[in-house]
């Protein structure tokens, strides 16, 4: 396969209200509910205020990236922890300090990073090295998707070596208990399978599977949990076929300029953010959108993971 890009995207993500470069987030949104995808991805309606969970997750991910990078280069634990804490304060301190969620504020984010360093500094799972000897953290990729005119992109948290095997590692922050039921939601999972597909088929790295590193947050505690999953080539071949069919369906909806609702997804994740809009008659939805959301054209939006 040719025309592979590592780093920032080389193609426009949207052209004439059509998505050209897809990722796991937009694919999950589309397959969950085409109308949700149309409103949020194509038209660009976004909540006026970013949710505490999203901001907290970004801050913790950033801090752990700094921590892992410092550890890769041999920085001692105390210096690496201080570097990660200062980086999070500088990037997210002001916004997290204003959070009204006591389990997802600045103190909780910093605690997660400090306790992670204490608990996992001598972890037997080590960040792998890229061909240029840089740490395999926050790896961006973009490539053609087989059998389509589309491209696929993503950003992998890190690739690590565990017991002599390579694994994709994904950090997940949650308020949920880190039990078997929690980890089961990631097998199968669009994001995880997409990253495995790209790592094996695009980056040509022999990854065995993936690791979910869960971080449970509470007002006065932080807990860590881990689950390891192995995935076969035939599972990824099935994912690729399913994704190709989904992209064909997206093309059909674009050509028709109509994205249908999926009522079965209205209650997902505590309730769709557009539920109050879709419950109105079509001629009244614009009014409800403009009152609760900001219109963020695709050219101004941040690339999703």
Short mmCIF file of C-alpha atoms in Angstrom, two decimals:
data_model
loop_
_atom_site.label_atom_id
_atom_site.label_comp_id
_atom_site.label_asym_id
_atom_site.label_seq_id
_atom_site.Cartn_x
_atom_site.Cartn_y
_atom_site.Cartn_z
CA UNK A 1 0.00 0.00 0.00
CA UNK A 2 1.41 3.41 -0.93
CA UNK A 3 0.81 7.02 0.05
CA UNK A 4 1.18 6.46 3.79
CA UNK A 5 1.69 9.47 6.04
CA UNK A 6 3.06 9.51 9.57
CA UNK A 7 2.55 12.71 11.51
CA UNK A 8 0.05 15.40 10.64
CA UNK A 9 -2.62 14.79 8.03
CA UNK A 10 -1.65 15.48 4.43
CA UNK A 11 -5.19 15.54 2.99
CA UNK A 12 -8.18 17.73 3.80
CA UNK A 13 -10.48 15.82 6.13
CA UNK A 14 -13.69 17.21 4.58
CA UNK A 15 -14.33 18.43 1.03
CA UNK A 16 -17.69 19.91 0.02
CA UNK A 17 -19.42 18.50 3.13
CA UNK A 18 -18.09 15.03 2.40
CA UNK A 19 -15.65 13.30 4.74
CA UNK A 20 -12.56 12.17 2.88
CA UNK A 21 -10.28 11.19 5.77
CA UNK A 22 -12.03 8.96 8.27
CA UNK A 23 -10.99 7.91 11.75
CA UNK A 24 -12.26 5.58 14.46
CA UNK A 25 -14.29 8.30 16.16
CA UNK A 26 -16.21 9.37 13.04
CA UNK A 27 -16.68 5.75 11.98
CA UNK A 28 -18.15 4.85 15.39
CA UNK A 29 -20.42 7.88 15.25
CA UNK A 30 -21.65 7.05 11.75
CA UNK A 31 -22.35 3.39 12.47
CA UNK A 32 -24.13 4.32 15.70
CA UNK A 33 -26.45 6.90 14.12
CA UNK A 34 -26.08 8.55 10.69
CA UNK A 35 -28.13 11.58 11.85
CA UNK A 36 -25.83 12.09 14.83
CA UNK A 37 -22.89 11.90 12.43
CA UNK A 38 -24.48 14.45 10.11
CA UNK A 39 -25.19 16.96 12.86
CA UNK A 40 -21.87 16.65 14.68
CA UNK A 41 -19.35 15.70 12.01
CA UNK A 42 -20.66 17.04 8.71
CA UNK A 43 -22.54 20.15 9.87
CA UNK A 44 -20.31 20.77 12.86
CA UNK A 45 -22.72 21.41 15.74
CA UNK A 46 -20.74 21.18 18.98
CA UNK A 47 -21.75 21.69 22.63
CA UNK A 48 -21.08 25.23 23.82
CA UNK A 49 -18.95 23.96 26.72
CA UNK A 50 -16.59 21.00 26.50
CA UNK A 51 -17.59 18.35 29.01
CA UNK A 52 -15.52 17.74 32.14
CA UNK A 53 -14.96 14.09 31.17
CA UNK A 54 -13.46 15.05 27.81
CA UNK A 55 -11.18 17.73 29.23
CA UNK A 56 -10.06 15.49 32.10
CA UNK A 57 -9.31 12.63 29.70
CA UNK A 58 -7.21 14.86 27.47
CA UNK A 59 -5.23 16.18 30.44
CA UNK A 60 -4.45 12.73 31.83
CA UNK A 61 -3.49 11.40 28.38
CA UNK A 62 -1.14 14.33 27.91
CA UNK A 63 0.46 13.89 31.31
CA UNK A 64 1.01 10.17 30.76
CA UNK A 65 2.55 10.85 27.35
CA UNK A 66 5.07 13.21 28.96
CA UNK A 67 5.72 10.66 31.72
CA UNK A 68 6.26 7.77 29.28
CA UNK A 69 8.52 9.85 27.04
CA UNK A 70 10.69 10.92 29.96
CA UNK A 71 10.93 7.33 31.21
CA UNK A 72 11.91 6.15 27.72
CA UNK A 73 14.84 8.58 27.68
CA UNK A 74 16.06 7.51 31.12
CA UNK A 75 14.83 10.43 33.19
CA UNK A 76 14.47 9.50 36.86
CA UNK A 77 11.01 9.09 38.36
CA UNK A 78 10.90 12.31 40.37
CA UNK A 79 12.07 14.51 37.51
CA UNK A 80 9.73 12.81 35.04
CA UNK A 81 6.76 13.21 37.38
CA UNK A 82 7.51 16.88 37.94
CA UNK A 83 7.82 17.42 34.18
CA UNK A 84 4.46 15.75 33.53
CA UNK A 85 2.69 17.66 36.31
CA UNK A 86 4.00 21.03 35.10
CA UNK A 87 3.05 20.21 31.51
CA UNK A 88 -0.56 19.44 32.50
CA UNK A 89 -0.84 22.55 34.64
CA UNK A 90 0.48 24.69 31.80
CA UNK A 91 -1.82 23.15 29.16
CA UNK A 92 -5.00 22.34 31.09
CA UNK A 93 -4.66 23.93 34.53
CA UNK A 94 -6.97 26.89 34.04
CA UNK A 95 -9.79 24.89 32.46
CA UNK A 96 -9.61 21.98 34.91
CA UNK A 97 -9.45 24.31 37.88
CA UNK A 98 -12.88 25.60 36.80
CA UNK A 99 -14.39 22.10 36.62
CA UNK A 100 -17.45 21.56 38.79
CA UNK A 101 -16.95 17.79 38.71
CA UNK A 102 -14.96 16.99 41.86
CA UNK A 103 -13.85 13.68 40.39
CA UNK A 104 -12.58 15.28 37.18
CA UNK A 105 -10.80 18.45 38.18
CA UNK A 106 -7.17 19.57 38.21
CA UNK A 107 -6.37 17.88 41.51
CA UNK A 108 -7.71 14.54 40.24
CA UNK A 109 -5.75 14.78 36.99
CA UNK A 110 -2.48 15.53 38.78
CA UNK A 111 -3.13 12.78 41.30
CA UNK A 112 -3.64 10.27 38.47
CA UNK A 113 -0.26 11.19 36.98
CA UNK A 114 1.66 11.15 40.27
CA UNK A 115 0.13 7.88 41.46
CA UNK A 116 0.65 6.32 38.04
CA UNK A 117 4.36 7.11 38.29
CA UNK A 118 4.51 5.61 41.78
CA UNK A 119 2.62 2.43 40.84
CA UNK A 120 4.00 1.74 37.35
CA UNK A 121 7.51 3.16 37.15
CA UNK A 122 9.03 -0.33 37.28
CA UNK A 123 6.29 -1.81 35.08
CA UNK A 124 7.50 -4.70 32.89
CA UNK A 125 5.62 -3.14 29.96
CA UNK A 126 8.06 -0.76 28.27
CA UNK A 127 7.46 1.80 25.52
CA UNK A 128 8.78 0.46 22.21
CA UNK A 129 11.16 2.39 19.98
CA UNK A 130 10.31 3.60 16.50
CA UNK A 131 12.80 2.99 13.64
CA UNK A 132 14.37 6.41 14.36
CA UNK A 133 14.84 5.46 18.06
CA UNK A 134 12.15 7.83 19.28
CA UNK A 135 9.49 6.54 21.72
CA UNK A 136 6.42 4.95 20.11
CA UNK A 137 4.03 7.42 21.73
CA UNK A 138 1.21 9.40 20.12
CA UNK A 139 1.78 7.90 16.67
CA UNK A 140 -0.29 9.60 13.98
CA UNK A 141 -0.97 7.80 10.74
CA UNK A 142 -2.98 8.40 7.57
CA UNK A 143 -3.33 6.04 4.64
CA UNK A 144 -5.68 4.98 1.82
CA UNK A 145 -8.42 2.60 2.91
CA UNK A 146 -8.42 -0.51 0.65
CA UNK A 147 -11.16 -0.74 -1.95
CA UNK A 148 -12.42 2.83 -1.44
CA UNK A 149 -11.61 6.40 -2.42
CA UNK A 150 -11.27 7.31 1.26
CA UNK A 151 -8.35 7.58 3.63
CA UNK A 152 -8.14 6.45 7.24
CA UNK A 153 -6.29 8.15 10.07
CA UNK A 154 -5.67 7.83 13.76
CA UNK A 155 -3.43 8.58 16.71
CA UNK A 156 -2.19 5.62 18.73
CA UNK A 157 -1.45 6.35 22.41
CA UNK A 158 1.61 4.13 22.43
CA UNK A 159 3.10 0.82 21.33
CA UNK A 160 4.82 -1.14 24.07
CA UNK A 161 6.66 -4.39 24.57
CA UNK A 162 5.18 -6.85 27.07
CA UNK A 163 6.72 -10.27 27.66
CA UNK A 164 8.67 -9.97 24.43
CA UNK A 165 5.60 -9.10 22.31
CA UNK A 166 4.44 -5.78 20.87
CA UNK A 167 1.06 -4.41 21.93
CA UNK A 168 -0.93 -1.28 21.25
CA UNK A 169 -1.73 0.45 24.54
CA UNK A 170 -4.74 2.68 25.02
CA UNK A 171 -5.41 4.70 28.17
CA UNK A 172 -9.03 5.01 29.29
CA UNK A 173 -10.25 7.28 32.08
CA UNK A 174 -13.54 6.40 33.76
CA UNK A 175 -15.61 6.64 36.91
CA UNK A 176 -16.65 3.00 36.46
CA UNK A 177 -15.13 0.14 38.41
CA UNK A 178 -12.30 -1.58 36.57
CA UNK A 179 -13.86 -5.04 36.53
CA UNK A 180 -14.26 -7.68 33.81
CA UNK A 181 -17.52 -6.08 32.67
CA UNK A 182 -15.77 -2.75 32.11
CA UNK A 183 -12.90 -4.19 30.07
CA UNK A 184 -15.20 -6.42 27.99
CA UNK A 185 -16.55 -3.33 26.19
CA UNK A 186 -13.23 -3.03 24.34
CA UNK A 187 -13.34 -6.40 22.64
CA UNK A 188 -14.45 -5.89 19.96
CA UNK A 189 -14.11 -2.12 19.63
CA UNK A 190 -13.88 0.11 16.56
CA UNK A 191 -10.99 2.23 17.80
CA UNK A 192 -8.89 -0.68 19.02
CA UNK A 193 -9.43 -2.78 15.88
CA UNK A 194 -8.73 0.21 13.63
CA UNK A 195 -5.41 0.85 15.34
CA UNK A 196 -4.43 -2.80 15.22
CA UNK A 197 -5.34 -2.95 11.53
CA UNK A 198 -3.20 0.11 10.82
CA UNK A 199 -0.27 -1.06 12.92
CA UNK A 200 -0.11 -4.50 11.29
CA UNK A 201 -1.02 -3.59 7.74
CA UNK A 202 0.27 -0.04 7.38
CA UNK A 203 3.16 0.30 9.81
CA UNK A 204 4.05 -3.39 9.31
CA UNK A 205 4.69 -3.96 13.00
CA UNK A 206 3.99 -7.45 14.41
CA UNK A 207 1.66 -6.35 17.20
CA UNK A 208 0.11 -9.28 19.06
CA UNK A 209 -2.92 -7.39 20.35
CA UNK A 210 -3.83 -4.50 22.59
CA UNK A 211 -3.71 -3.46 26.21
CA UNK A 212 -6.34 -1.29 27.87
CA UNK A 213 -4.88 0.63 30.80
CA UNK A 214 -7.87 1.84 32.77
CA UNK A 215 -7.72 4.75 35.19
CA UNK A 216 -10.67 5.00 37.55
CA UNK A 217 -11.16 8.41 39.09
CA UNK A 218 -13.11 9.43 42.18
CA UNK A 219 -13.24 12.44 44.45
CA UNK A 220 -10.65 11.04 46.85
CA UNK A 221 -9.06 8.15 44.97
CA UNK A 222 -7.50 6.95 41.74
CA UNK A 223 -7.29 3.26 40.79
CA UNK A 224 -5.53 1.51 37.94
CA UNK A 225 -6.41 -1.67 36.07
CA UNK A 226 -5.17 -3.46 32.99
CA UNK A 227 -6.51 -6.02 30.56
CA UNK A 228 -4.62 -7.65 27.67
CA UNK A 229 -6.34 -8.83 24.49
CA UNK A 230 -4.95 -10.84 21.57
CA UNK A 231 -6.56 -10.33 18.15
CA UNK A 232 -6.18 -12.55 15.08
CA UNK A 233 -5.64 -11.48 11.48
CA UNK A 234 -9.02 -12.93 10.50
CA UNK A 235 -10.76 -10.69 13.05
CA UNK A 236 -9.08 -7.65 11.52
CA UNK A 237 -9.96 -8.81 8.00
CA UNK A 238 -13.59 -8.96 9.10
CA UNK A 239 -13.32 -5.45 10.58
CA UNK A 240 -11.86 -4.16 7.31
CA UNK A 241 -14.73 -5.65 5.32
CA UNK A 242 -17.34 -4.22 7.69
CA UNK A 243 -15.70 -0.81 7.53
CA UNK A 244 -15.63 -0.85 3.73
CA UNK A 245 -19.38 -1.54 3.70
CA UNK A 246 -19.98 1.28 6.18
CA UNK A 247 -18.03 3.72 3.98
CA UNK A 248 -20.06 2.63 0.96
CA UNK A 249 -23.20 3.40 2.97
CA UNK A 250 -21.80 6.81 3.90
CA UNK A 251 -21.23 7.53 0.22
CA UNK A 252 -24.84 6.59 -0.51
CA UNK A 253 -26.16 8.92 2.20
CA UNK A 254 -23.96 11.73 0.93
CA UNK A 255 -25.25 11.26 -2.62
CA UNK A 256 -28.83 11.31 -1.35
CA UNK A 257 -28.04 14.18 1.04
CA UNK A 258 -30.06 12.39 3.70
CA UNK A 259 -28.73 10.76 6.87
CA UNK A 260 -31.41 8.71 8.67
CA UNK A 261 -31.94 8.54 12.42
CA UNK A 262 -31.24 5.39 14.40
CA UNK A 263 -33.63 5.48 17.33
CA UNK A 264 -31.83 2.53 18.90
CA UNK A 265 -28.83 4.75 19.64
CA UNK A 266 -30.71 7.60 21.34
CA UNK A 267 -29.97 6.26 24.83
CA UNK A 268 -26.32 5.39 24.26
CA UNK A 269 -23.77 6.72 26.73
CA UNK A 270 -26.32 8.31 29.00
CA UNK A 271 -28.32 9.83 26.16
CA UNK A 272 -27.39 11.38 22.82
CA UNK A 273 -26.48 15.06 23.01
CA UNK A 274 -28.79 15.71 20.05
CA UNK A 275 -31.77 13.86 21.53
CA UNK A 276 -33.65 17.04 22.43
CA UNK A 277 -33.12 18.31 18.86
CA UNK A 278 -34.23 15.14 17.09
CA UNK A 279 -37.35 14.95 19.26
CA UNK A 280 -38.62 18.15 17.58
CA UNK A 281 -40.30 18.44 14.21
CA UNK A 282 -37.78 18.87 11.36
CA UNK A 283 -38.84 22.46 10.72
CA UNK A 284 -38.05 23.46 14.33
CA UNK A 285 -34.67 21.74 14.82
CA UNK A 286 -32.54 24.63 13.62
CA UNK A 287 -33.88 26.80 16.44
CA UNK A 288 -33.02 24.19 19.06
CA UNK A 289 -29.56 23.65 17.59
CA UNK A 290 -28.67 27.34 17.65
CA UNK A 291 -29.82 27.70 21.26
CA UNK A 292 -27.74 24.82 22.69
CA UNK A 293 -24.82 24.35 20.29
CA UNK A 294 -22.13 26.31 18.49
CA UNK A 295 -21.63 25.81 14.76
CA UNK A 296 -18.02 24.81 14.19
CA UNK A 297 -17.28 24.40 10.45
CA UNK A 298 -15.09 21.42 9.65
CA UNK A 299 -12.20 23.61 8.58
CA UNK A 300 -11.85 24.97 12.12
CA UNK A 301 -12.25 21.73 14.06
CA UNK A 302 -9.48 19.84 15.80
CA UNK A 303 -8.56 16.49 14.27
CA UNK A 304 -10.19 13.71 16.28
CA UNK A 305 -8.44 10.72 17.64
#
